[in-house]
Coordinates of C-alpha atoms in Angstrom, one line a residue:
M1 CA 17.3 -31.0 46.8
N2 CA 19.4 -27.8 46.6
P3 CA 16.6 -25.4 47.6
K4 CA 18.8 -22.4 45.6
N5 CA 18.0 -24.5 42.7
P6 CA 14.6 -25.8 42.6
P7 CA 13.4 -27.6 39.5
T8 CA 11.9 -26.0 36.5
G9 CA 8.2 -25.3 37.0
T10 CA 8.5 -24.9 40.9
T11 CA 8.8 -22.1 43.4
P12 CA 10.6 -22.0 46.7
G13 CA 8.1 -22.8 49.4
T14 CA 5.4 -23.9 47.1
P15 CA 5.0 -28.0 46.5
D16 CA 5.6 -29.2 43.1
D17 CA 1.9 -30.4 42.8
D18 CA 0.7 -27.1 43.9
P19 CA 1.0 -24.3 41.2
H20 CA 2.0 -21.0 42.1
P21 CA -1.0 -18.2 42.1
Y22 CA 1.0 -16.2 39.3
D23 CA 1.3 -19.3 37.1
A24 CA -2.4 -20.1 37.6
A25 CA -3.5 -16.6 36.7
R26 CA -1.5 -16.6 33.5
T27 CA -3.2 -20.0 32.6
T28 CA -6.4 -18.4 33.0
S29 CA -5.4 -15.6 31.1
A30 CA -4.2 -17.5 28.1
T31 CA -7.2 -19.7 28.5
R32 CA -9.4 -16.8 28.1
A33 CA -7.5 -15.4 24.9
S34 CA -7.5 -18.5 23.2
G35 CA -9.9 -21.3 24.0
T36 CA -13.3 -19.2 24.7
R37 CA -15.8 -17.8 22.4
A38 CA -16.9 -14.2 22.6
I39 CA -20.3 -13.7 22.8
P40 CA -21.9 -13.1 18.9
R41 CA -23.6 -10.0 18.2
I42 CA -27.1 -11.9 17.3
P43 CA -28.1 -14.8 19.8
L44 CA -28.4 -17.9 17.5
P45 CA -27.0 -21.5 17.7
P46 CA -23.9 -21.5 16.2
A47 CA -25.1 -24.3 13.6
T48 CA -28.1 -21.9 12.6
A49 CA -25.5 -19.0 11.9
R50 CA -23.5 -20.9 9.9
I51 CA -26.3 -22.2 7.7
T52 CA -27.7 -18.9 7.6
V53 CA -24.4 -17.5 6.3
I54 CA -24.0 -20.3 3.6
G55 CA -27.4 -19.9 2.8
G56 CA -27.5 -16.2 2.1
A57 CA -24.0 -16.5 0.1
V58 CA -25.3 -19.2 -2.0
L59 CA -28.4 -16.7 -2.9
T60 CA -26.3 -13.9 -3.1
L61 CA -23.9 -16.0 -5.7
A62 CA -27.1 -17.1 -7.6
S63 CA -28.3 -13.4 -7.8
T64 CA -25.2 -12.2 -9.7
F65 CA -26.7 -14.6 -12.8
L66 CA -30.0 -12.6 -12.8
A67 CA -30.6 -9.3 -14.6
W68 CA -29.9 -6.2 -11.8
T69 CA -31.5 -3.7 -13.9
W70 CA -33.4 -3.2 -17.2
T71 CA -31.4 -0.7 -19.2
H72 CA -27.7 -0.5 -20.6
A73 CA -27.6 3.1 -19.1
F74 CA -25.7 2.0 -16.3
P75 CA -22.0 0.3 -17.4
G76 CA -21.0 -3.2 -16.7
N77 CA -24.1 -4.9 -19.2
L78 CA -26.3 -5.9 -15.7
T79 CA -29.4 -7.0 -17.9
V80 CA -28.4 -10.1 -19.0
T81 CA -29.5 -13.4 -17.1
G82 CA -27.4 -16.3 -17.3
Y83 CA -23.8 -14.7 -16.7
P84 CA -22.6 -12.3 -14.4
G85 CA -20.6 -8.7 -15.6
G86 CA -19.2 -5.8 -14.3
L87 CA -20.1 -5.3 -10.5
Q88 CA -21.8 -8.7 -10.3
V89 CA -18.6 -10.4 -10.8
L90 CA -17.2 -8.8 -7.7
T91 CA -20.5 -9.8 -5.8
L92 CA -19.8 -13.4 -6.8
T93 CA -16.4 -13.2 -5.9
G94 CA -17.2 -12.2 -2.5
A95 CA -19.8 -14.7 -2.0
I96 CA -17.3 -17.8 -2.7
L97 CA -14.8 -16.5 -0.9
T98 CA -17.4 -15.9 2.1
I99 CA -18.8 -19.5 1.6
A100 CA -15.1 -21.0 1.6
H101 CA -13.7 -19.5 4.4
T102 CA -16.8 -20.3 6.7
L103 CA -16.4 -23.7 5.9
A104 CA -12.8 -23.5 6.8
A105 CA -13.4 -21.8 10.0
S106 CA -16.1 -24.4 11.1
G107 CA -13.4 -27.4 10.6
T108 CA -14.6 -28.8 7.3
P109 CA -11.8 -31.1 6.4
G110 CA -9.4 -30.4 3.5
L111 CA -9.9 -26.7 4.5
G112 CA -8.2 -25.8 7.6
R113 CA -5.0 -24.4 6.0
L114 CA -7.7 -21.4 4.7
S115 CA -8.4 -20.3 8.3
P116 CA -5.1 -21.0 10.5
T117 CA -7.0 -18.9 13.4
R118 CA -10.4 -20.8 12.9
S119 CA -11.8 -17.1 13.6
H120 CA -15.0 -15.9 12.2
T121 CA -14.1 -12.5 12.2
A122 CA -12.8 -13.2 9.0
T123 CA -16.1 -14.6 7.9
R124 CA -17.8 -11.1 9.3
H125 CA -15.0 -9.1 6.9
L126 CA -15.6 -11.3 3.8
A127 CA -19.8 -10.9 4.5
L128 CA -19.5 -7.2 5.2
G129 CA -17.5 -6.4 1.9
T130 CA -19.9 -8.6 -0.2
L131 CA -23.0 -6.6 1.3
A132 CA -20.7 -3.0 0.7
T133 CA -20.0 -3.9 -2.8
T134 CA -23.2 -5.4 -3.6
W135 CA -25.5 -2.3 -2.1
Y136 CA -23.0 0.2 -3.4
T137 CA -24.0 -1.0 -6.9
L138 CA -27.8 -1.0 -6.3
I139 CA -27.6 2.2 -4.6
T140 CA -25.5 3.8 -7.6
I141 CA -27.8 2.1 -10.2
A142 CA -31.0 3.8 -8.4
V143 CA -29.3 7.3 -8.0
Q144 CA -28.0 7.4 -11.7
L145 CA -31.0 6.2 -13.3
G146 CA -33.7 7.6 -11.1
G147 CA -34.8 5.5 -8.5
I148 CA -35.2 1.7 -7.4
V149 CA -37.9 1.2 -9.8
N150 CA -35.0 0.7 -12.3
L151 CA -33.8 -2.5 -10.1
E152 CA -34.8 -6.0 -11.5
P153 CA -35.6 -8.8 -9.4
G154 CA -32.1 -9.9 -9.4
G155 CA -31.1 -6.3 -7.8
Y156 CA -33.5 -7.2 -5.1
L157 CA -32.5 -10.8 -4.4
A158 CA -28.9 -9.7 -4.1
G159 CA -29.3 -7.0 -1.7
A160 CA -31.7 -8.9 0.5
A161 CA -29.2 -12.2 0.4
S162 CA -26.0 -10.5 1.3
L163 CA -27.9 -8.6 4.3
I164 CA -28.8 -12.2 5.3
T165 CA -25.5 -13.5 5.1
L166 CA -24.2 -10.6 7.0
L167 CA -26.7 -11.1 9.9
G168 CA -25.7 -14.9 10.2
A169 CA -22.2 -13.7 10.3
L170 CA -22.6 -11.6 13.3
A171 CA -24.3 -14.8 14.7
L172 CA -21.3 -16.4 14.7
P173 CA -19.0 -16.4 17.7
T174 CA -15.9 -14.2 17.0
G175 CA -13.6 -16.1 19.1
Q176 CA -11.6 -19.3 18.2
A177 CA -14.6 -22.2 17.7
T178 CA -12.3 -25.1 18.3
P179 CA -8.3 -25.7 18.9
S180 CA -6.9 -25.5 15.4
P181 CA -5.4 -28.9 14.8
P182 CA -1.8 -29.2 13.9
T183 CA -1.1 -29.5 10.2
A184 CA 1.8 -31.4 8.7
P185 CA 4.7 -29.2 7.4
L186 CA 4.5 -28.9 3.7
P187 CA 7.4 -29.8 1.6
P188 CA 9.8 -26.9 0.1
W189 CA 8.3 -27.5 -3.3
A190 CA 5.0 -26.7 -2.2
E191 CA 5.7 -23.8 -0.3
I192 CA 7.8 -22.4 -3.2
L193 CA 4.4 -23.0 -5.3
I194 CA 2.1 -21.2 -2.8
I195 CA 4.5 -18.1 -3.2
A196 CA 4.5 -18.2 -6.8
A197 CA 0.4 -18.5 -7.0
V198 CA 0.3 -15.8 -4.4
F199 CA 2.4 -13.3 -6.6
G200 CA 0.6 -14.6 -9.6
T201 CA -2.9 -13.7 -8.0
G202 CA -1.7 -10.3 -7.1
L203 CA -0.7 -9.6 -10.5
Y204 CA -4.2 -10.7 -11.8
V205 CA -5.7 -8.6 -8.8
L206 CA -3.8 -5.5 -9.6
T207 CA -4.1 -6.0 -13.7
Y208 CA -8.0 -5.9 -13.2
G209 CA -7.9 -2.9 -10.7
I210 CA -5.9 -0.8 -13.0
G211 CA -8.0 -1.9 -16.0
T212 CA -11.0 -1.4 -15.0
A213 CA -13.3 0.6 -17.4
Y214 CA -15.1 2.8 -15.5
G215 CA -15.3 4.6 -12.0
E216 CA -18.1 2.6 -10.4
L217 CA -16.5 -0.7 -11.2
F218 CA -13.3 0.4 -9.7
T219 CA -15.0 2.1 -6.5
G220 CA -16.4 -1.9 -6.1
F221 CA -13.1 -3.3 -6.5
L222 CA -11.6 -0.9 -3.7
L223 CA -14.5 -2.0 -1.6
L224 CA -14.1 -5.7 -1.8
T225 CA -10.1 -5.9 -2.0
G226 CA -10.1 -3.7 1.4
F227 CA -12.4 -6.0 3.2
T228 CA -10.7 -9.2 1.8
T229 CA -7.5 -8.0 2.9
A230 CA -8.4 -7.4 6.5
A231 CA -10.5 -11.0 6.3
L232 CA -6.9 -12.5 5.4
A233 CA -5.3 -10.9 8.2
K234 CA -7.8 -12.0 10.8
A235 CA -7.7 -15.4 9.3
G236 CA -4.0 -15.6 9.7
L237 CA -3.1 -16.2 5.9
I238 CA -1.0 -13.0 6.0
T239 CA 1.2 -14.1 9.2
R240 CA 1.5 -18.0 7.5
L241 CA 2.5 -16.0 4.2
S242 CA 5.2 -13.7 5.8
Q243 CA 6.6 -16.8 7.6
L244 CA 7.0 -18.4 4.0
T245 CA 8.6 -15.3 2.4
A246 CA 10.8 -15.1 5.1
K247 CA 11.8 -18.7 4.7
H248 CA 12.3 -18.3 1.1
R249 CA 13.9 -15.0 0.7
R250 CA 15.3 -15.1 -2.7
I251 CA 12.5 -17.2 -4.2
T252 CA 10.1 -14.5 -3.0
I253 CA 12.1 -11.6 -4.3
T254 CA 12.7 -13.3 -7.8
A255 CA 8.9 -14.1 -7.7
A256 CA 7.8 -10.4 -6.9
F257 CA 10.5 -9.0 -9.7
T258 CA 8.9 -11.5 -12.2
A259 CA 5.5 -10.6 -11.6
A260 CA 6.0 -6.8 -11.6
A261 CA 8.2 -7.5 -15.0
L262 CA 5.0 -9.4 -16.3
F263 CA 2.5 -6.6 -16.2
P264 CA 3.1 -4.5 -19.3
L265 CA 2.7 -7.8 -21.2
T266 CA -0.7 -8.1 -20.0
Q267 CA -1.7 -4.7 -21.5
D268 CA -2.9 -4.3 -24.7
T269 CA -2.2 -0.4 -24.8
D270 CA -0.2 2.3 -23.4
E271 CA -3.0 3.8 -21.4
Y272 CA -2.8 1.6 -18.1
T273 CA 1.2 0.9 -18.8
L274 CA 1.7 4.7 -18.4
I275 CA -0.3 4.8 -15.0
A276 CA 2.1 2.1 -13.7
V277 CA 5.1 4.1 -14.7
N278 CA 3.9 7.1 -12.9
I279 CA 2.6 4.5 -9.7
L280 CA 6.4 3.7 -10.0
I281 CA 8.2 7.4 -10.3
F282 CA 5.7 8.3 -7.3
S283 CA 6.5 5.3 -5.3
T284 CA 10.4 5.6 -5.7
V285 CA 10.1 9.5 -4.4
A286 CA 7.5 8.3 -1.7
L287 CA 10.6 5.6 -0.6
G288 CA 13.0 8.6 -0.5
L289 CA 10.9 10.6 1.3
N290 CA 10.2 7.6 3.9
V291 CA 14.5 8.3 4.7
V292 CA 13.9 11.6 5.6
V293 CA 10.3 11.4 7.4
G294 CA 10.2 7.5 8.3
L295 CA 13.6 6.9 9.3
A296 CA 15.1 10.3 10.5
G297 CA 11.8 11.6 11.7
L298 CA 12.4 14.9 10.0
L299 CA 8.8 16.6 8.6
D300 CA 9.5 17.8 5.0
L301 CA 6.8 19.6 3.1
G302 CA 9.0 20.8 0.1
Y303 CA 10.2 17.4 -1.1
V304 CA 8.9 17.4 -4.4
A305 CA 11.4 20.3 -5.2
F306 CA 14.4 17.8 -5.3
L307 CA 12.1 15.7 -7.8
G308 CA 11.9 18.7 -9.9
V309 CA 15.8 19.8 -9.5
G310 CA 16.4 16.2 -11.0
A311 CA 14.1 16.4 -13.7
Y312 CA 15.1 20.0 -14.9
T313 CA 18.6 18.9 -14.7
A314 CA 17.8 15.7 -17.1
A315 CA 15.8 17.6 -19.6
L316 CA 18.7 20.4 -19.6
V317 CA 21.5 18.0 -20.2
S318 CA 19.5 15.5 -22.5
G319 CA 19.6 17.1 -25.9
S320 CA 16.2 19.1 -25.8
T321 CA 15.7 21.3 -28.8
A322 CA 14.3 24.0 -25.7
S323 CA 17.2 23.6 -23.6
T324 CA 19.6 26.5 -23.2
L325 CA 22.4 24.7 -22.6
H326 CA 22.8 22.7 -25.8
I327 CA 24.3 19.4 -24.9
H328 CA 23.5 15.7 -24.8
F329 CA 24.6 13.8 -22.5
P330 CA 24.0 10.0 -22.3
F331 CA 21.1 8.8 -20.2
W332 CA 23.7 7.5 -17.3
A333 CA 25.4 10.6 -17.2
A334 CA 22.0 12.6 -17.2
A335 CA 20.8 10.4 -14.5
L336 CA 24.0 10.9 -12.2
T337 CA 24.0 14.8 -13.1
G338 CA 20.2 15.0 -11.6
A339 CA 21.3 12.9 -8.8
A340 CA 24.3 14.9 -7.8
A341 CA 22.2 18.2 -8.6
S342 CA 19.7 17.1 -6.4
L343 CA 22.3 16.1 -3.9
V344 CA 24.1 19.2 -3.7
F345 CA 20.3 21.2 -3.2
G346 CA 19.7 18.8 -0.5
V347 CA 23.0 19.6 1.5
L348 CA 22.8 23.5 0.7
I349 CA 19.0 23.5 2.0
G350 CA 19.9 21.0 4.9
A351 CA 22.9 22.4 6.2
P352 CA 21.4 25.9 7.6
T353 CA 18.0 24.4 8.4
L354 CA 18.5 21.1 10.0
R355 CA 19.6 22.6 13.4
L356 CA 15.7 23.6 13.6
R357 CA 13.1 20.8 14.9
G358 CA 9.5 19.9 14.3
D359 CA 6.9 23.1 13.0
Y360 CA 10.1 25.2 12.5
L361 CA 11.8 22.7 10.0
A362 CA 8.4 21.8 8.4
I363 CA 8.0 25.9 7.5
V364 CA 11.4 26.1 6.1
T365 CA 11.3 23.1 3.7
L366 CA 7.7 24.2 2.7
G367 CA 9.3 27.8 1.7
F368 CA 11.9 25.7 0.0
G369 CA 9.3 24.0 -2.4
E370 CA 7.6 27.2 -3.2
I371 CA 10.9 29.1 -3.9
F372 CA 12.0 26.4 -6.3
R373 CA 8.6 26.4 -8.2
I374 CA 8.5 30.3 -8.4
A375 CA 12.4 30.3 -9.2
V376 CA 12.2 28.1 -12.1
G377 CA 9.4 30.2 -13.3
N378 CA 11.2 33.1 -13.3
L379 CA 14.7 31.7 -15.1
N380 CA 13.2 33.3 -18.3
G381 CA 15.8 35.6 -19.8
E382 CA 13.5 38.6 -18.7
S383 CA 12.6 38.3 -14.6
G384 CA 16.3 36.7 -14.4
P385 CA 18.7 34.5 -16.5
S386 CA 17.5 32.2 -19.5
V387 CA 17.6 28.9 -17.9
T388 CA 14.7 27.0 -17.9
N389 CA 12.3 28.9 -20.1
G390 CA 10.0 30.2 -17.4
P391 CA 6.5 28.9 -17.3
N392 CA 6.9 27.6 -20.9
G393 CA 9.1 25.1 -19.3
I394 CA 11.4 22.6 -21.2
P395 CA 9.7 20.4 -23.9
N396 CA 10.9 18.0 -26.8
I397 CA 12.9 15.9 -24.2
P398 CA 14.2 13.2 -26.6
N399 CA 13.3 9.5 -25.8
L400 CA 16.1 7.6 -24.2
N401 CA 18.5 5.8 -26.4
I402 CA 20.5 2.9 -23.8
L403 CA 23.2 0.9 -26.3
G404 CA 21.1 1.6 -29.5
Y405 CA 17.8 0.7 -27.8
N406 CA 15.5 3.5 -28.3
F407 CA 12.8 3.7 -25.8
G408 CA 10.6 5.3 -28.0
D409 CA 9.8 2.4 -30.3
T410 CA 7.9 -0.7 -30.2
H411 CA 9.9 -3.6 -30.0
T412 CA 9.5 -7.2 -30.5
L413 CA 11.2 -9.8 -28.9
G414 CA 10.4 -13.2 -30.1
S415 CA 6.3 -13.2 -29.4
L416 CA 6.5 -10.2 -27.0
T417 CA 5.9 -7.0 -28.3
L418 CA 6.9 -3.7 -25.8
N419 CA 5.5 -0.4 -26.4
P420 CA 7.2 2.7 -25.7
F421 CA 5.5 3.0 -22.3
A422 CA 6.2 -0.6 -21.6
N423 CA 10.2 0.0 -22.0
Y424 CA 10.1 2.9 -19.7
Y425 CA 8.0 1.0 -17.2
L426 CA 10.8 -2.0 -17.0
L427 CA 13.5 0.9 -16.7
M428 CA 11.6 2.5 -13.7
L429 CA 11.3 -1.0 -12.1
L430 CA 14.9 -1.6 -12.1
V431 CA 15.2 2.3 -10.6
T432 CA 13.0 1.4 -8.1
L433 CA 14.8 -2.1 -7.1
L434 CA 17.9 0.1 -6.8
V435 CA 16.2 2.6 -4.3
I436 CA 14.6 -0.4 -2.4
L437 CA 18.2 -1.9 -2.1
V438 CA 19.8 1.7 -0.8
F439 CA 16.8 2.1 1.7
S440 CA 17.0 -1.3 3.0
R441 CA 21.0 -1.6 3.5
A442 CA 20.7 2.0 4.9
G443 CA 17.8 1.3 7.1
N444 CA 19.9 -1.6 8.6
S445 CA 23.2 0.0 8.8
R446 CA 24.6 1.9 11.7
I447 CA 23.6 5.2 10.2
G448 CA 20.0 3.9 9.9
R449 CA 19.8 2.8 13.4
A450 CA 21.0 6.4 14.5
W451 CA 18.4 8.0 12.4
I452 CA 15.7 5.9 14.1
A453 CA 17.6 7.1 17.6
I454 CA 17.1 10.5 16.4
R455 CA 13.4 9.8 15.5
E456 CA 12.8 8.5 19.1
D457 CA 14.4 11.0 21.2
E458 CA 16.6 13.4 19.7
T459 CA 18.0 14.8 23.1
A460 CA 18.7 11.5 24.2
A461 CA 20.3 10.2 21.3
T462 CA 22.7 13.3 21.2
A463 CA 23.5 12.5 24.7
M464 CA 24.5 9.0 23.8
G465 CA 27.2 10.6 21.4
I466 CA 25.5 10.9 17.8
N467 CA 26.0 13.8 16.2
G468 CA 22.4 14.9 15.5
F469 CA 23.2 17.5 12.8
R470 CA 25.4 15.2 10.8
V471 CA 23.2 12.6 11.0
K472 CA 19.9 14.4 9.7
L473 CA 22.2 15.9 7.1
I474 CA 23.1 12.8 5.6
A475 CA 19.5 11.7 5.6
F476 CA 18.2 14.7 3.9
A477 CA 21.0 14.5 1.3
L478 CA 19.9 10.9 0.8
G479 CA 16.7 11.6 0.4
A480 CA 17.4 14.5 -2.2
T481 CA 19.7 12.3 -4.0
L482 CA 16.7 9.6 -4.5
A483 CA 14.3 12.1 -5.9
G484 CA 16.3 13.4 -8.3
L485 CA 17.2 10.0 -9.7
A486 CA 13.6 9.5 -10.3
G487 CA 13.3 13.0 -11.4
T488 CA 15.5 12.1 -14.3
V489 CA 13.4 9.4 -15.4
Q490 CA 10.0 11.2 -15.2
A491 CA 11.8 14.0 -17.4
H492 CA 12.1 11.5 -20.3
V493 CA 8.5 9.8 -19.4
S494 CA 6.6 13.0 -19.7
T495 CA 8.9 14.7 -22.3
T496 CA 8.0 17.8 -21.0
V497 CA 8.8 19.6 -17.7
V498 CA 7.2 22.8 -15.9
P499 CA 6.9 24.6 -12.9
E500 CA 3.2 23.6 -12.2
Q501 CA 4.5 20.0 -11.9
Y502 CA 6.0 21.0 -8.3
V503 CA 3.4 22.4 -6.0
F504 CA 2.9 21.6 -2.4
A505 CA -0.6 20.4 -3.3
G506 CA -2.6 20.0 -6.3
P507 CA -4.9 17.7 -8.3
V508 CA -2.1 15.5 -10.0
P509 CA 0.4 13.9 -7.8
P510 CA 3.2 13.5 -7.5
N511 CA 3.2 16.9 -5.1
S512 CA 4.6 17.3 -1.7
A513 CA 1.0 16.7 0.3
F514 CA 0.6 13.8 -1.5
L515 CA 4.2 12.4 -1.1
L516 CA 3.5 13.0 2.7
A517 CA 0.5 11.2 2.7
A518 CA 1.8 8.3 0.8
V519 CA 4.5 7.5 3.4
I520 CA 1.8 8.2 6.6
L521 CA -0.9 6.2 4.7
G522 CA 1.4 3.2 4.1
G523 CA 3.3 3.0 7.0
M524 CA 6.5 5.1 8.0
G525 CA 10.0 3.3 8.1
T526 CA 8.7 0.3 5.8
I527 CA 9.4 -0.5 2.3
T528 CA 6.2 -1.9 1.3
G529 CA 4.3 0.7 3.0
P530 CA 5.0 3.6 0.6
L531 CA 5.0 1.6 -2.1
L532 CA 1.2 0.7 -1.5
G533 CA 0.5 4.2 -0.3
A534 CA 1.8 5.7 -3.5
A535 CA 0.1 3.4 -5.9
L536 CA -3.3 3.9 -4.0
L537 CA -3.1 7.8 -3.8
Y538 CA -2.3 7.7 -7.8
L539 CA -4.5 5.4 -8.7
I540 CA -7.4 6.8 -6.9
P541 CA -7.4 10.0 -8.6
A542 CA -6.7 8.8 -11.9
K543 CA -9.5 6.2 -12.1
L544 CA -11.8 8.1 -10.4
Q545 CA -12.0 11.3 -12.4
F546 CA -15.1 13.0 -10.3
L547 CA -13.1 13.3 -7.3
H548 CA -10.8 16.3 -9.2
D549 CA -13.4 18.7 -7.8
Y550 CA -13.7 17.4 -4.5
Q551 CA -9.8 16.0 -4.0
L552 CA -8.5 17.6 -1.4
L553 CA -12.1 17.4 0.7
A554 CA -12.0 13.5 0.2
F555 CA -8.3 13.6 1.1
G556 CA -8.9 15.1 4.4
A557 CA -11.5 12.9 4.9
A558 CA -9.4 10.0 4.6
L559 CA -6.5 11.2 6.5
I560 CA -9.1 11.7 9.4
L561 CA -10.2 8.5 9.2
L562 CA -6.9 6.8 9.2
M563 CA -5.5 8.6 12.3
R564 CA -8.7 7.4 13.7
F565 CA -8.6 3.7 13.0
R566 CA -5.4 3.1 11.8
P567 CA -2.7 5.5 12.9
E568 CA 0.3 3.2 12.4
G569 CA -0.6 3.0 8.5
I570 CA -1.8 0.1 6.4
I571 CA 1.3 -1.6 6.5
P572 CA 3.0 -0.4 9.7
N573 CA 6.5 -0.7 11.5
R574 CA 6.3 -3.4 14.0
R575 CA 7.5 -0.7 16.7
Q576 CA 4.8 2.0 15.7
Q577 CA 2.2 -0.6 15.8
L578 CA 3.3 -1.7 19.6
E579 CA 3.1 2.3 20.2
F580 CA -0.6 2.9 18.9
H581 CA -2.1 -0.2 20.2
E582 CA -1.7 -2.0 23.5
P583 CA -0.4 -6.0 23.1
P584 CA -2.9 -8.8 23.3
A585 CA -3.8 -10.6 26.4
T586 CA -1.4 -13.6 25.5
A587 CA 1.3 -11.3 25.2
G588 CA 2.8 -12.0 28.9
P589 CA 1.8 -12.1 32.4
T590 CA -1.3 -10.2 33.6
P591 CA -1.7 -8.7 37.0
L592 CA -3.7 -10.4 39.4
T593 CA -7.2 -9.8 40.4
K594 CA -8.4 -10.0 44.2
A595 CA -10.2 -13.3 43.2
E596 CA -7.5 -14.6 41.3
A597 CA -5.2 -14.1 44.1

């Protein structure tokens, strides 16, 4: 045997049957990470804990078929015995999910695919989500109606049963109870069906959330959805889904677009379709800001001004009766004009200011946003040239007409009916897809890698030959162009543009503060992160009207909690996730302790 080339698994000077201490330590570390059980928070035998969880969840489920209150003064019809209604449906859903995952994590035959990690941490999240939704309902009933005397026996049973369920879940070991048995790979058609079912379920959940009729139901929906999403991540289902979507990328894109396009067909009125249109506009602008902040690392506090430039430009050239230019471009020309105007403003503002860094750049961009708002308010023919009608804005922007298809009319396509806002929704969906394509291509290109290098360390990137000023100016110009493109559609959807729509912070998004928060909340440098962040930040104020007086207070508290518990965002970039959190114990060799050495 050649001592210079020992066989695999051996070390020079170490017999084959005597493992190296380093390998023994690595094996011990891996065994600790995956093969042992964590000590439960409540000392109960595992079998007793499982029975407690399942029994408590069954009682919680049964309580939803009983009356929780005696009066119809609380919304949701919680006075009927025999079927659940309102917030009871959410408690029922949480109880069913808790039972299903407890059985799956315990090794019940046929349910193994529901919990690839076999971890009871997901069970705790589901039990906690059910408890939070149930107790929120009971507390809200007591507060709104004047005391717990307004609760019926079904409400007391729901509160006690959901608490018992959580106590049982806390008694379960959080580690993997038994090694997860290998599962046979699914055929391709089954994987495609799973992807289609996931997007169909996502469409149903989104439609239910947007269509909630009152704030209490929407708050309960957010509670249960948040805990359920965390449980799915702990159970390993999100990782499995990511693997399937990466394997069937084209099918995934097709399913996602189809589910999004079907949304307006699920609505009977324009009320929630209009909310969806505004969410898409907000999301598109957030993606443009993500180029500047998420990829290039430039803090822009006046980004909403570029949205305003595109909107005002489109309003001036789209044939509005209040336009001072008295011209009428077709939509494609108005869209290109608005995007080009925003591009020009992006270059003009970026060229003299992008040599600044950090807080200084943020202050300058904040000033630009305020200058734009004040300027369009003064271009009224008195304080300045007559261009924008000043504070009155530009009203009466006509509906789009593309190839004879009037977006302001209701159209019937066979058995399908498209209302006016459904037309704008589909148009905005195409614009969003275009922005996503531009963002993904730019982020994966050579210039995108230069943006990331500038974001991580501008001095080091400049030393390696990257022209920092030119790269940052391209990012600034591209982000401004995407915002201007979205602004052209926003002008036609709202039919009026006024200066008050484009402020740094205000009660109605989009504004610069909320756009920046959407990028940070969702996850900087990703595509799905800003989309989710923008949807949440627009939908929550729209559904919870009582937050208008305390919106900034709630907004600040949410950001503090986010920075404390998930600083990388809801859907983080992998690089940033590793920066904020240490890798798990199984990620690599661990240093030896004295005892192991």
